XYZ file of N, CA and C in Angstrom:
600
model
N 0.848 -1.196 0.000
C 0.000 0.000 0.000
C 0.879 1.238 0.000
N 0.565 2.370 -0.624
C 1.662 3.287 -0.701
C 0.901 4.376 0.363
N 1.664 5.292 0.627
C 2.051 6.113 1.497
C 1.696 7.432 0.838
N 0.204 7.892 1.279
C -0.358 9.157 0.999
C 0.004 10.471 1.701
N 0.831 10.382 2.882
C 1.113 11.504 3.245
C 2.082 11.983 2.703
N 1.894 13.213 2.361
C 2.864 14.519 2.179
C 4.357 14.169 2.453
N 5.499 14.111 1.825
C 7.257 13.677 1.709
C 7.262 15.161 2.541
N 8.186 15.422 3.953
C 7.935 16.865 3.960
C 9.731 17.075 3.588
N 9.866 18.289 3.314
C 11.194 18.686 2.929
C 12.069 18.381 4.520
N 13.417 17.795 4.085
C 13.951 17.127 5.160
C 14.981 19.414 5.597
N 15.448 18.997 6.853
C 16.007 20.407 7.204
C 17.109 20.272 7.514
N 18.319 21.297 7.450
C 19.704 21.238 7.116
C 20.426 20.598 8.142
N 19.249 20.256 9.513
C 20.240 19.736 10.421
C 19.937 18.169 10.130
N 18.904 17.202 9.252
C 18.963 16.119 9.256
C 18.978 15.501 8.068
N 19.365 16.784 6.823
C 19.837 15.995 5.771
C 20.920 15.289 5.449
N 20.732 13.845 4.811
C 22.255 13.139 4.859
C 22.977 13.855 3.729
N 24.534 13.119 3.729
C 25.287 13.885 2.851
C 25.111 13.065 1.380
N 24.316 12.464 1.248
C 23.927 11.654 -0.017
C 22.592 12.465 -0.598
N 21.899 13.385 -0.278
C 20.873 14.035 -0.508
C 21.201 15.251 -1.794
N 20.702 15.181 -2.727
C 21.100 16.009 -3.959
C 19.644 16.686 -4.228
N 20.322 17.358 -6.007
C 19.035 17.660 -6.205
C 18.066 17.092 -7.120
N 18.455 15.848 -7.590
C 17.520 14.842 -8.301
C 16.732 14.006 -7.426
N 16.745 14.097 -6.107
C 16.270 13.518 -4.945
C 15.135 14.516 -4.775
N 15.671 15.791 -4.619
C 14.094 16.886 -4.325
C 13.499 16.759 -5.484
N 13.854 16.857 -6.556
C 13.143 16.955 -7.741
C 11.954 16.011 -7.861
N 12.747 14.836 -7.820
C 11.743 13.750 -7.350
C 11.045 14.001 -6.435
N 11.026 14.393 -5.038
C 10.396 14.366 -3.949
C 9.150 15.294 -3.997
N 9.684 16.552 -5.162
C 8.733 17.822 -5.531
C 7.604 17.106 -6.185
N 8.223 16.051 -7.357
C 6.976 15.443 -8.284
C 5.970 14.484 -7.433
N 6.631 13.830 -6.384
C 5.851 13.005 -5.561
C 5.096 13.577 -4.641
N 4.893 14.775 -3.957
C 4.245 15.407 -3.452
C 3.000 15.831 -3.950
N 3.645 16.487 -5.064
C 2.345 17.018 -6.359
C 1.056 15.958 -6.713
N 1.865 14.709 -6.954
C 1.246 13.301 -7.139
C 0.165 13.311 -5.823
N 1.024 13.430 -4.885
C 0.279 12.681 -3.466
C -1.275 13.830 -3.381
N -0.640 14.664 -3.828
C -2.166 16.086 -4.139
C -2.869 15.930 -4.835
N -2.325 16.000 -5.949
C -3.519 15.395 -7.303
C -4.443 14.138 -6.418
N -4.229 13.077 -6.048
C -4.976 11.987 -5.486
C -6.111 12.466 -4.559
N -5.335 13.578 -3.671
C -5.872 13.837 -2.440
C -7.359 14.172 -2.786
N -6.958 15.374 -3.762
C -8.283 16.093 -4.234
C -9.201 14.714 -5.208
N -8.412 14.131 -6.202
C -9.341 13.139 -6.734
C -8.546 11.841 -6.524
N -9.219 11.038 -5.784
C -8.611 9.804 -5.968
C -9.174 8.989 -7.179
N -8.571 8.868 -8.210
C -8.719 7.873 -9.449
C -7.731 7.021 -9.370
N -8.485 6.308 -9.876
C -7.161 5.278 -10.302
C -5.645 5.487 -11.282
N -6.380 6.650 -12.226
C -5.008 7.143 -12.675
C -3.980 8.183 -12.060
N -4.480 8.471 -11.047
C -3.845 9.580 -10.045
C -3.054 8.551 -9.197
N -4.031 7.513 -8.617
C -3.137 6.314 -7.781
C -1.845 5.719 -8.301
N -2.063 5.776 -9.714
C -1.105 5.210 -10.568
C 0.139 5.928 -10.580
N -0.290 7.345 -10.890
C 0.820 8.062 -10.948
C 1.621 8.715 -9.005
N 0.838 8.411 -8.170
C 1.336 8.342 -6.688
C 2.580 6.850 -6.817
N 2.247 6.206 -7.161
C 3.068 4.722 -7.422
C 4.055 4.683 -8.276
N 3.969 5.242 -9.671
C 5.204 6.001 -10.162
C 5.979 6.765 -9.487
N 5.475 8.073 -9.092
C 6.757 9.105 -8.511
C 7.045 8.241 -7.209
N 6.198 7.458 -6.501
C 7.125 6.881 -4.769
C 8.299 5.700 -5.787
N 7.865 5.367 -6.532
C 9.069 4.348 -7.330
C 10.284 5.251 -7.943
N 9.955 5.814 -8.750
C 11.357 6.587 -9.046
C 11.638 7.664 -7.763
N 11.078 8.403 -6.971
C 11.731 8.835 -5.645
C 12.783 7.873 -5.483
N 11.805 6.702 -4.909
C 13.107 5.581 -4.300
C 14.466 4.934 -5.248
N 13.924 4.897 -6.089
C 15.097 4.485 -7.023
C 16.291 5.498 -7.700
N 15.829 6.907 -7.226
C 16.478 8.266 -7.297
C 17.637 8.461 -5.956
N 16.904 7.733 -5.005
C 17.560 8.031 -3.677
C 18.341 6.777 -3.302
N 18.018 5.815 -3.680
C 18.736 4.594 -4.191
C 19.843 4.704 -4.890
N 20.142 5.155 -5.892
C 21.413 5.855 -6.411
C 22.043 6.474 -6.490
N 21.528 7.577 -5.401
C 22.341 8.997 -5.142
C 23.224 8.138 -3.598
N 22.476 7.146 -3.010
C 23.380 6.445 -1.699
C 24.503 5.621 -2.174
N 23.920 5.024 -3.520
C 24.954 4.172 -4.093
C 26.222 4.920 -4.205
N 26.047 5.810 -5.057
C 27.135 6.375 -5.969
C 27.746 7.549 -4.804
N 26.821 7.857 -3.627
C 27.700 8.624 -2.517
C 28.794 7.774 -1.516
N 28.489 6.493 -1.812
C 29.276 5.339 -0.953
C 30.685 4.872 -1.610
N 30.156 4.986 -2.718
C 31.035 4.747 -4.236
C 32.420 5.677 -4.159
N 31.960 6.506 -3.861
C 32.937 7.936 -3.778
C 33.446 8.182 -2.121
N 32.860 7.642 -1.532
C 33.365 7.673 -0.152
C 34.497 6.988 -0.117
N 34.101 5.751 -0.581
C 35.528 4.582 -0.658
C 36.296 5.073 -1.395
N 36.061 5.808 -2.175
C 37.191 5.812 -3.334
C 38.080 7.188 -3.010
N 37.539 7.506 -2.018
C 38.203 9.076 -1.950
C 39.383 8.344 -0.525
N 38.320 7.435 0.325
C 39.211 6.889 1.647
C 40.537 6.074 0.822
N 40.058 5.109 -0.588
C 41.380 4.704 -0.440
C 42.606 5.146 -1.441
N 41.639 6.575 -1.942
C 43.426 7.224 -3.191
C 44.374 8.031 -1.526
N 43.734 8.196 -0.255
C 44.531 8.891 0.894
C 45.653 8.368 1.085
N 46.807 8.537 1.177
C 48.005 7.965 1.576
C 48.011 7.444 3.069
N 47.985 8.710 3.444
C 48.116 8.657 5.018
C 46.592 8.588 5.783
N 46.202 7.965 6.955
C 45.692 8.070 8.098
C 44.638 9.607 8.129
N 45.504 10.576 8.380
C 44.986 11.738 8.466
C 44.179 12.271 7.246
N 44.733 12.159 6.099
C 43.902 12.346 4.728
C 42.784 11.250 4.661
N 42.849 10.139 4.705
C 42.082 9.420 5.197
C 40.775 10.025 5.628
N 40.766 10.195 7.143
C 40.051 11.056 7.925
C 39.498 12.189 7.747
N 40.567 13.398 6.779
C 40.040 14.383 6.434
C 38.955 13.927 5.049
N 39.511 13.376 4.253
C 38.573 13.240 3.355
C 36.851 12.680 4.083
N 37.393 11.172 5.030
C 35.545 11.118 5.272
C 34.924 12.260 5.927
N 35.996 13.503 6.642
C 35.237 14.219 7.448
C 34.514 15.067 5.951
N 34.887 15.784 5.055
C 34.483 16.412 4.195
C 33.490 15.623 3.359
N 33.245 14.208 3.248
C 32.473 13.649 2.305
C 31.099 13.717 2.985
N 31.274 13.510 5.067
C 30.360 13.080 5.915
C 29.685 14.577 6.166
N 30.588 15.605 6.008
C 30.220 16.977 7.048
C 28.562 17.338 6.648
N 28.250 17.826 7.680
C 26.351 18.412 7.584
C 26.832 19.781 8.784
N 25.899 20.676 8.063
C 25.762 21.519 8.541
C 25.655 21.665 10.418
N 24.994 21.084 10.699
C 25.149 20.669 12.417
C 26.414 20.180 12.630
N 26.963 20.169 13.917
C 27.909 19.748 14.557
C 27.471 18.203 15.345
N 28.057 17.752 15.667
C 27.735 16.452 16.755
C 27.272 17.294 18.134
N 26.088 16.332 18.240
C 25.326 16.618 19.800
C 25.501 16.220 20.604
N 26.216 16.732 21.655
C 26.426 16.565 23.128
C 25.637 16.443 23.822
N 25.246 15.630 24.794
C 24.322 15.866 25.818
C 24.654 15.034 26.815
N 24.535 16.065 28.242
C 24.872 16.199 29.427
C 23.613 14.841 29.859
N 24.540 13.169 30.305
C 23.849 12.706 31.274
C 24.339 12.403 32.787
N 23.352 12.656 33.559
C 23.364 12.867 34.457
C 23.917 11.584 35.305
N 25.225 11.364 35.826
C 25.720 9.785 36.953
C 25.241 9.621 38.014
N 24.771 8.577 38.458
C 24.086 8.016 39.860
C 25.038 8.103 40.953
N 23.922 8.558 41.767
C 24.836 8.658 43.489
C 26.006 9.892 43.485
N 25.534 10.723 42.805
C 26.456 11.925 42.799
C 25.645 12.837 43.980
N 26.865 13.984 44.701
C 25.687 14.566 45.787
C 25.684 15.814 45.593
N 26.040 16.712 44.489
C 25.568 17.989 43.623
C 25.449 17.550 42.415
N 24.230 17.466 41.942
C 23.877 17.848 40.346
C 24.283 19.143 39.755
N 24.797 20.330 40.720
C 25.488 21.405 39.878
C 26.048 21.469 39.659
N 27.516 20.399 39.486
C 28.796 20.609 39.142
C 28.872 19.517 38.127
N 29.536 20.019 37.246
C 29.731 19.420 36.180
C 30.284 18.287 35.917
N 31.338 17.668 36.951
C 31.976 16.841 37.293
C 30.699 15.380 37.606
N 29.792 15.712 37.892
C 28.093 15.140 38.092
C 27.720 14.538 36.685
N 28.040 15.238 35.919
C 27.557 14.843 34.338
C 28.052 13.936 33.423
N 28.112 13.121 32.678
C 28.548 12.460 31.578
C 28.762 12.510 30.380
N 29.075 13.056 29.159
C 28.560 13.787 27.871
C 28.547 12.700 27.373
N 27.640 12.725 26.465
C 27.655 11.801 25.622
C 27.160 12.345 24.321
N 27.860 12.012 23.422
C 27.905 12.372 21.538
C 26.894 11.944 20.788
N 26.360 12.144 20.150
C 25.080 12.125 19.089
C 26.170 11.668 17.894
N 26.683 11.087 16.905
C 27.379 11.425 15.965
C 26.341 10.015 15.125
N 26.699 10.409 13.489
C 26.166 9.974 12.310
C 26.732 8.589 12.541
N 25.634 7.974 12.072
C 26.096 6.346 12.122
C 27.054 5.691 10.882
N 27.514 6.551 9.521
C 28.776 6.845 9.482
C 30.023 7.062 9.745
N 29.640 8.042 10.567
C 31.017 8.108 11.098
C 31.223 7.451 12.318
N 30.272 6.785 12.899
C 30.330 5.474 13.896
C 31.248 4.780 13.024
N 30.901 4.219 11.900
C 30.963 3.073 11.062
C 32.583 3.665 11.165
N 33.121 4.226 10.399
C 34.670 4.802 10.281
C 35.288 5.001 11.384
N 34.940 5.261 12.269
C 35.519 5.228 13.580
C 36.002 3.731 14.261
N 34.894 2.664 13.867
C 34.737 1.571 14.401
C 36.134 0.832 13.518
N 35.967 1.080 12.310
C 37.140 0.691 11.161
C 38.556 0.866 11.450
N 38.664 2.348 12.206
C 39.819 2.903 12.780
C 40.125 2.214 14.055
N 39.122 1.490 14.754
C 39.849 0.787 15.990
C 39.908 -0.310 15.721
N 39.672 -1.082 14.718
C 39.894 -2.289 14.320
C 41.402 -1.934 13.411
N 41.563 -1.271 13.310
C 43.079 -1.351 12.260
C 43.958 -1.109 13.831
N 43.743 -0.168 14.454
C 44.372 0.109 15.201
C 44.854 -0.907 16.612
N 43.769 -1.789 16.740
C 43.835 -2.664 17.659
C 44.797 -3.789 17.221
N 44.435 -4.246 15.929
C 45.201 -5.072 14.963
C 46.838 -4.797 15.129
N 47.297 -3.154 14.463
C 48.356 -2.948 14.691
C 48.940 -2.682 16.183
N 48.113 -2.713 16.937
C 48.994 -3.421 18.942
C 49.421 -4.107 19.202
N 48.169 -5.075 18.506
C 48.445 -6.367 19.017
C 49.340 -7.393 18.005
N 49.635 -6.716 16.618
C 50.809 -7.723 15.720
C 52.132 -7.029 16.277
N 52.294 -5.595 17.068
C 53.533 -5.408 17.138
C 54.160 -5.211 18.773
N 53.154 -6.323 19.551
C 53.390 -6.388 21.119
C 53.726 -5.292 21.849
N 52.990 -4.111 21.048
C 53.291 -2.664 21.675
C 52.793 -2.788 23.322
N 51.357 -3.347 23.804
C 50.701 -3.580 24.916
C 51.171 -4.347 25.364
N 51.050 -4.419 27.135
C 51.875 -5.457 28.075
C 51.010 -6.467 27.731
N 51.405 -8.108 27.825
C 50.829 -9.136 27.836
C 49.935 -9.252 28.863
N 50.296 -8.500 30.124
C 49.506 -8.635 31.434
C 48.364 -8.150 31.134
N 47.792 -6.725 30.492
C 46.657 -6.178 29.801
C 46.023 -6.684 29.672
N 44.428 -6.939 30.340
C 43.331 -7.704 30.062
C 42.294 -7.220 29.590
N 42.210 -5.726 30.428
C 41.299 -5.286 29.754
C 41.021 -4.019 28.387
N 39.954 -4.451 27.454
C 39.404 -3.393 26.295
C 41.124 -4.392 25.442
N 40.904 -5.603 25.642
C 41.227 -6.349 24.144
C 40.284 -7.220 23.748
N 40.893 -7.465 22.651
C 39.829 -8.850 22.266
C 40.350 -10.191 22.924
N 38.971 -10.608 23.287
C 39.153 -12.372 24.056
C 39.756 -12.585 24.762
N 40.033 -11.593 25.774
C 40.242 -11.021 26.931
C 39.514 -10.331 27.905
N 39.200 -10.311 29.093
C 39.004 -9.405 29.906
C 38.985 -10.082 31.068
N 38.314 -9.703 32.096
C 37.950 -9.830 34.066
C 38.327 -11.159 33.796
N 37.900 -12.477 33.341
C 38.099 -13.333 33.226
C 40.013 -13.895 33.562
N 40.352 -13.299 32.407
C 41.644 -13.324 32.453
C 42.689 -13.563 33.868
N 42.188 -11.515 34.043
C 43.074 -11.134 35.185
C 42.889 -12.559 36.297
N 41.745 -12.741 36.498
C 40.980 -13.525 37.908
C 41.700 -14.770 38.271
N 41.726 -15.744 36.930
C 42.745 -16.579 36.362
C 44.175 -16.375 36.984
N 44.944 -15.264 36.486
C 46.497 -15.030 37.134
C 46.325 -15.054 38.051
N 45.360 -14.522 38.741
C 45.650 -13.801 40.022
C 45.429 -15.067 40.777
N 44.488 -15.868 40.422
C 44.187 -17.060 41.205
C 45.634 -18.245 40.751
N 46.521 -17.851 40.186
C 47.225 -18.625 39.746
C 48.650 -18.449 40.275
N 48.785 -16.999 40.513
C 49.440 -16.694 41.470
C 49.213 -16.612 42.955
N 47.896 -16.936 43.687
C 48.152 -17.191 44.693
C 48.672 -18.567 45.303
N 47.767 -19.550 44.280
C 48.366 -21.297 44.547
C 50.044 -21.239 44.479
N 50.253 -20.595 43.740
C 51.881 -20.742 43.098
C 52.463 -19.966 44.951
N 52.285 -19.457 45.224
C 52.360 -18.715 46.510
C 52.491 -19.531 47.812
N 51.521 -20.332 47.789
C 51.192 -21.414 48.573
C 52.070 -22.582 48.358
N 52.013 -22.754 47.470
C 53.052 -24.348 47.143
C 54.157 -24.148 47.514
N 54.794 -22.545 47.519
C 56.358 -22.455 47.666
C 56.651 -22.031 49.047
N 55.081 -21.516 49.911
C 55.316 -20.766 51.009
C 55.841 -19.828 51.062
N 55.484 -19.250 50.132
C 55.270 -17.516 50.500
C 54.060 -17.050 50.424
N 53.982 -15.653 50.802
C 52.862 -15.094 51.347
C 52.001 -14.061 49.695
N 51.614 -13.851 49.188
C 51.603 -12.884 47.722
C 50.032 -12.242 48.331
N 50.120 -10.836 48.011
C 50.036 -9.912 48.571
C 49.566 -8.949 47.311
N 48.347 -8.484 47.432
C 47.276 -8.223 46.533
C 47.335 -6.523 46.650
N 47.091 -5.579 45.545
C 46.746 -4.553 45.635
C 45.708 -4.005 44.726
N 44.580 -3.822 45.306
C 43.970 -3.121 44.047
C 43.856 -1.466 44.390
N 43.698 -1.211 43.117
C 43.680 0.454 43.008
C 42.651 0.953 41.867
N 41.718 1.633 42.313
C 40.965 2.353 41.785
C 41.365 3.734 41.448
N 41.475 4.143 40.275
C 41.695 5.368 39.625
C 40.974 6.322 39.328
N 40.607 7.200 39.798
C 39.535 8.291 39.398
C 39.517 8.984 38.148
N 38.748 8.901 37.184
C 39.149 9.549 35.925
C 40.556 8.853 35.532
N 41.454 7.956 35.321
C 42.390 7.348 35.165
C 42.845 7.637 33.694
N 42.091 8.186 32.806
C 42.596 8.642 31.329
C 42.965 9.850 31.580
N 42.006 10.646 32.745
C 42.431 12.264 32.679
C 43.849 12.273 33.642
N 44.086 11.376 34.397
C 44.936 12.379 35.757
C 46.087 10.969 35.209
N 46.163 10.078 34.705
C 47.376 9.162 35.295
C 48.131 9.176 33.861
N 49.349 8.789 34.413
C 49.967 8.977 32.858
C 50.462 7.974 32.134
N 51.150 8.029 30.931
C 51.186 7.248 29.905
C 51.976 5.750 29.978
N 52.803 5.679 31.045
C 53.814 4.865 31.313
C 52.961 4.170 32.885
N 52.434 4.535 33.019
C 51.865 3.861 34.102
C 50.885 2.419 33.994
């Protein structure tokens, strides 16, 4: 069944970057269509509502194709990393910026200080997608060139809590068998990306 309401014009903060002007054009004729019906519904008016929603879609269908087409092709003439990046930022950019928004952390005891808050990013599921690409190359190149300690359990792959729990339980038996005593520290870090440093 097709879809009689009104296409409304999309607005500069949620148009994608695949959106042209053979897409409105279309979208202009399908509107017109969806009017003509409104006032008379015939069957040849229905007909032509079913035409323009078909070429709409098959208009916007190829403007995604051929914007994806060019995405790749621009990511892989980049030499470097950074061109890379600059290019998807220029292929991806929209008029809006990425949306921040302040959420609020549990068991905090002023909500007025900012330190209370969490931000969290709104960003295009694009540039999710490229981002996600970038930590998969990047994780890849850690872990083929043993840059990270082996001890590192956690935020790798097929690794984590598990791991550590393992040593630790493996070093205490080992402790025991030889008669000595092994002697546990844990440490909680506050903000540990902002305040501790790189060698630590």
């Amino acid at each position: 069944m097709h879809s009689l309401s009104q296409t409304k014009e999309k607005d500069d903060n949620t148009t994608p970057p695949w959106w042209n002007d053979d897409i409105r054009e279309m979208k202009g004729k399908l509107n017109k269509a969806q009017k003509k019906f409104k006032l008379r519904s015939t069957p040849e008016n229905f007909e032509n509502v079913a035409k323009a929603e078909n070429d709409f879609e098959m208009t916007k269908k190829d403007a995604q194709n051929k914007w994806s087409e060019d995405l790749c092709e621009k990511i892989g003439e980049a030499k470097s990393l950074r061109e890379k990046w600059s290019n998807f930022k220029k292929l991806t950019k929209k008029k809006s910026e990425n949306l921040v928004h302040p959420l609020q952390e549990l068991y905090k005891p002023n909500y007025n200080l900012p330190s209370s808050y969490r931000p969290i990013s709104l960003t295009s599921v694009v540039a999710k997608l490229m981002e996600r690409i970038i930590t998969y190359r990047l994780e890849g190149f850690v872990e083929m060139n043993n840059i990270m300690d082996q001890e590192q359990e956690g935020f790798r792959h097929f690794r984590g809590t598990t791991n550590a729990l393992l040593s630790l339980t493996q070093a205490i038996f080992n402790g025991f068998n030889k008669d000595k005593t092994t002697i546990v520290i844990f440490i909680d870090f506050e903000k540990a990306y902002d305040s501790v440093g790189e060698r630590v």
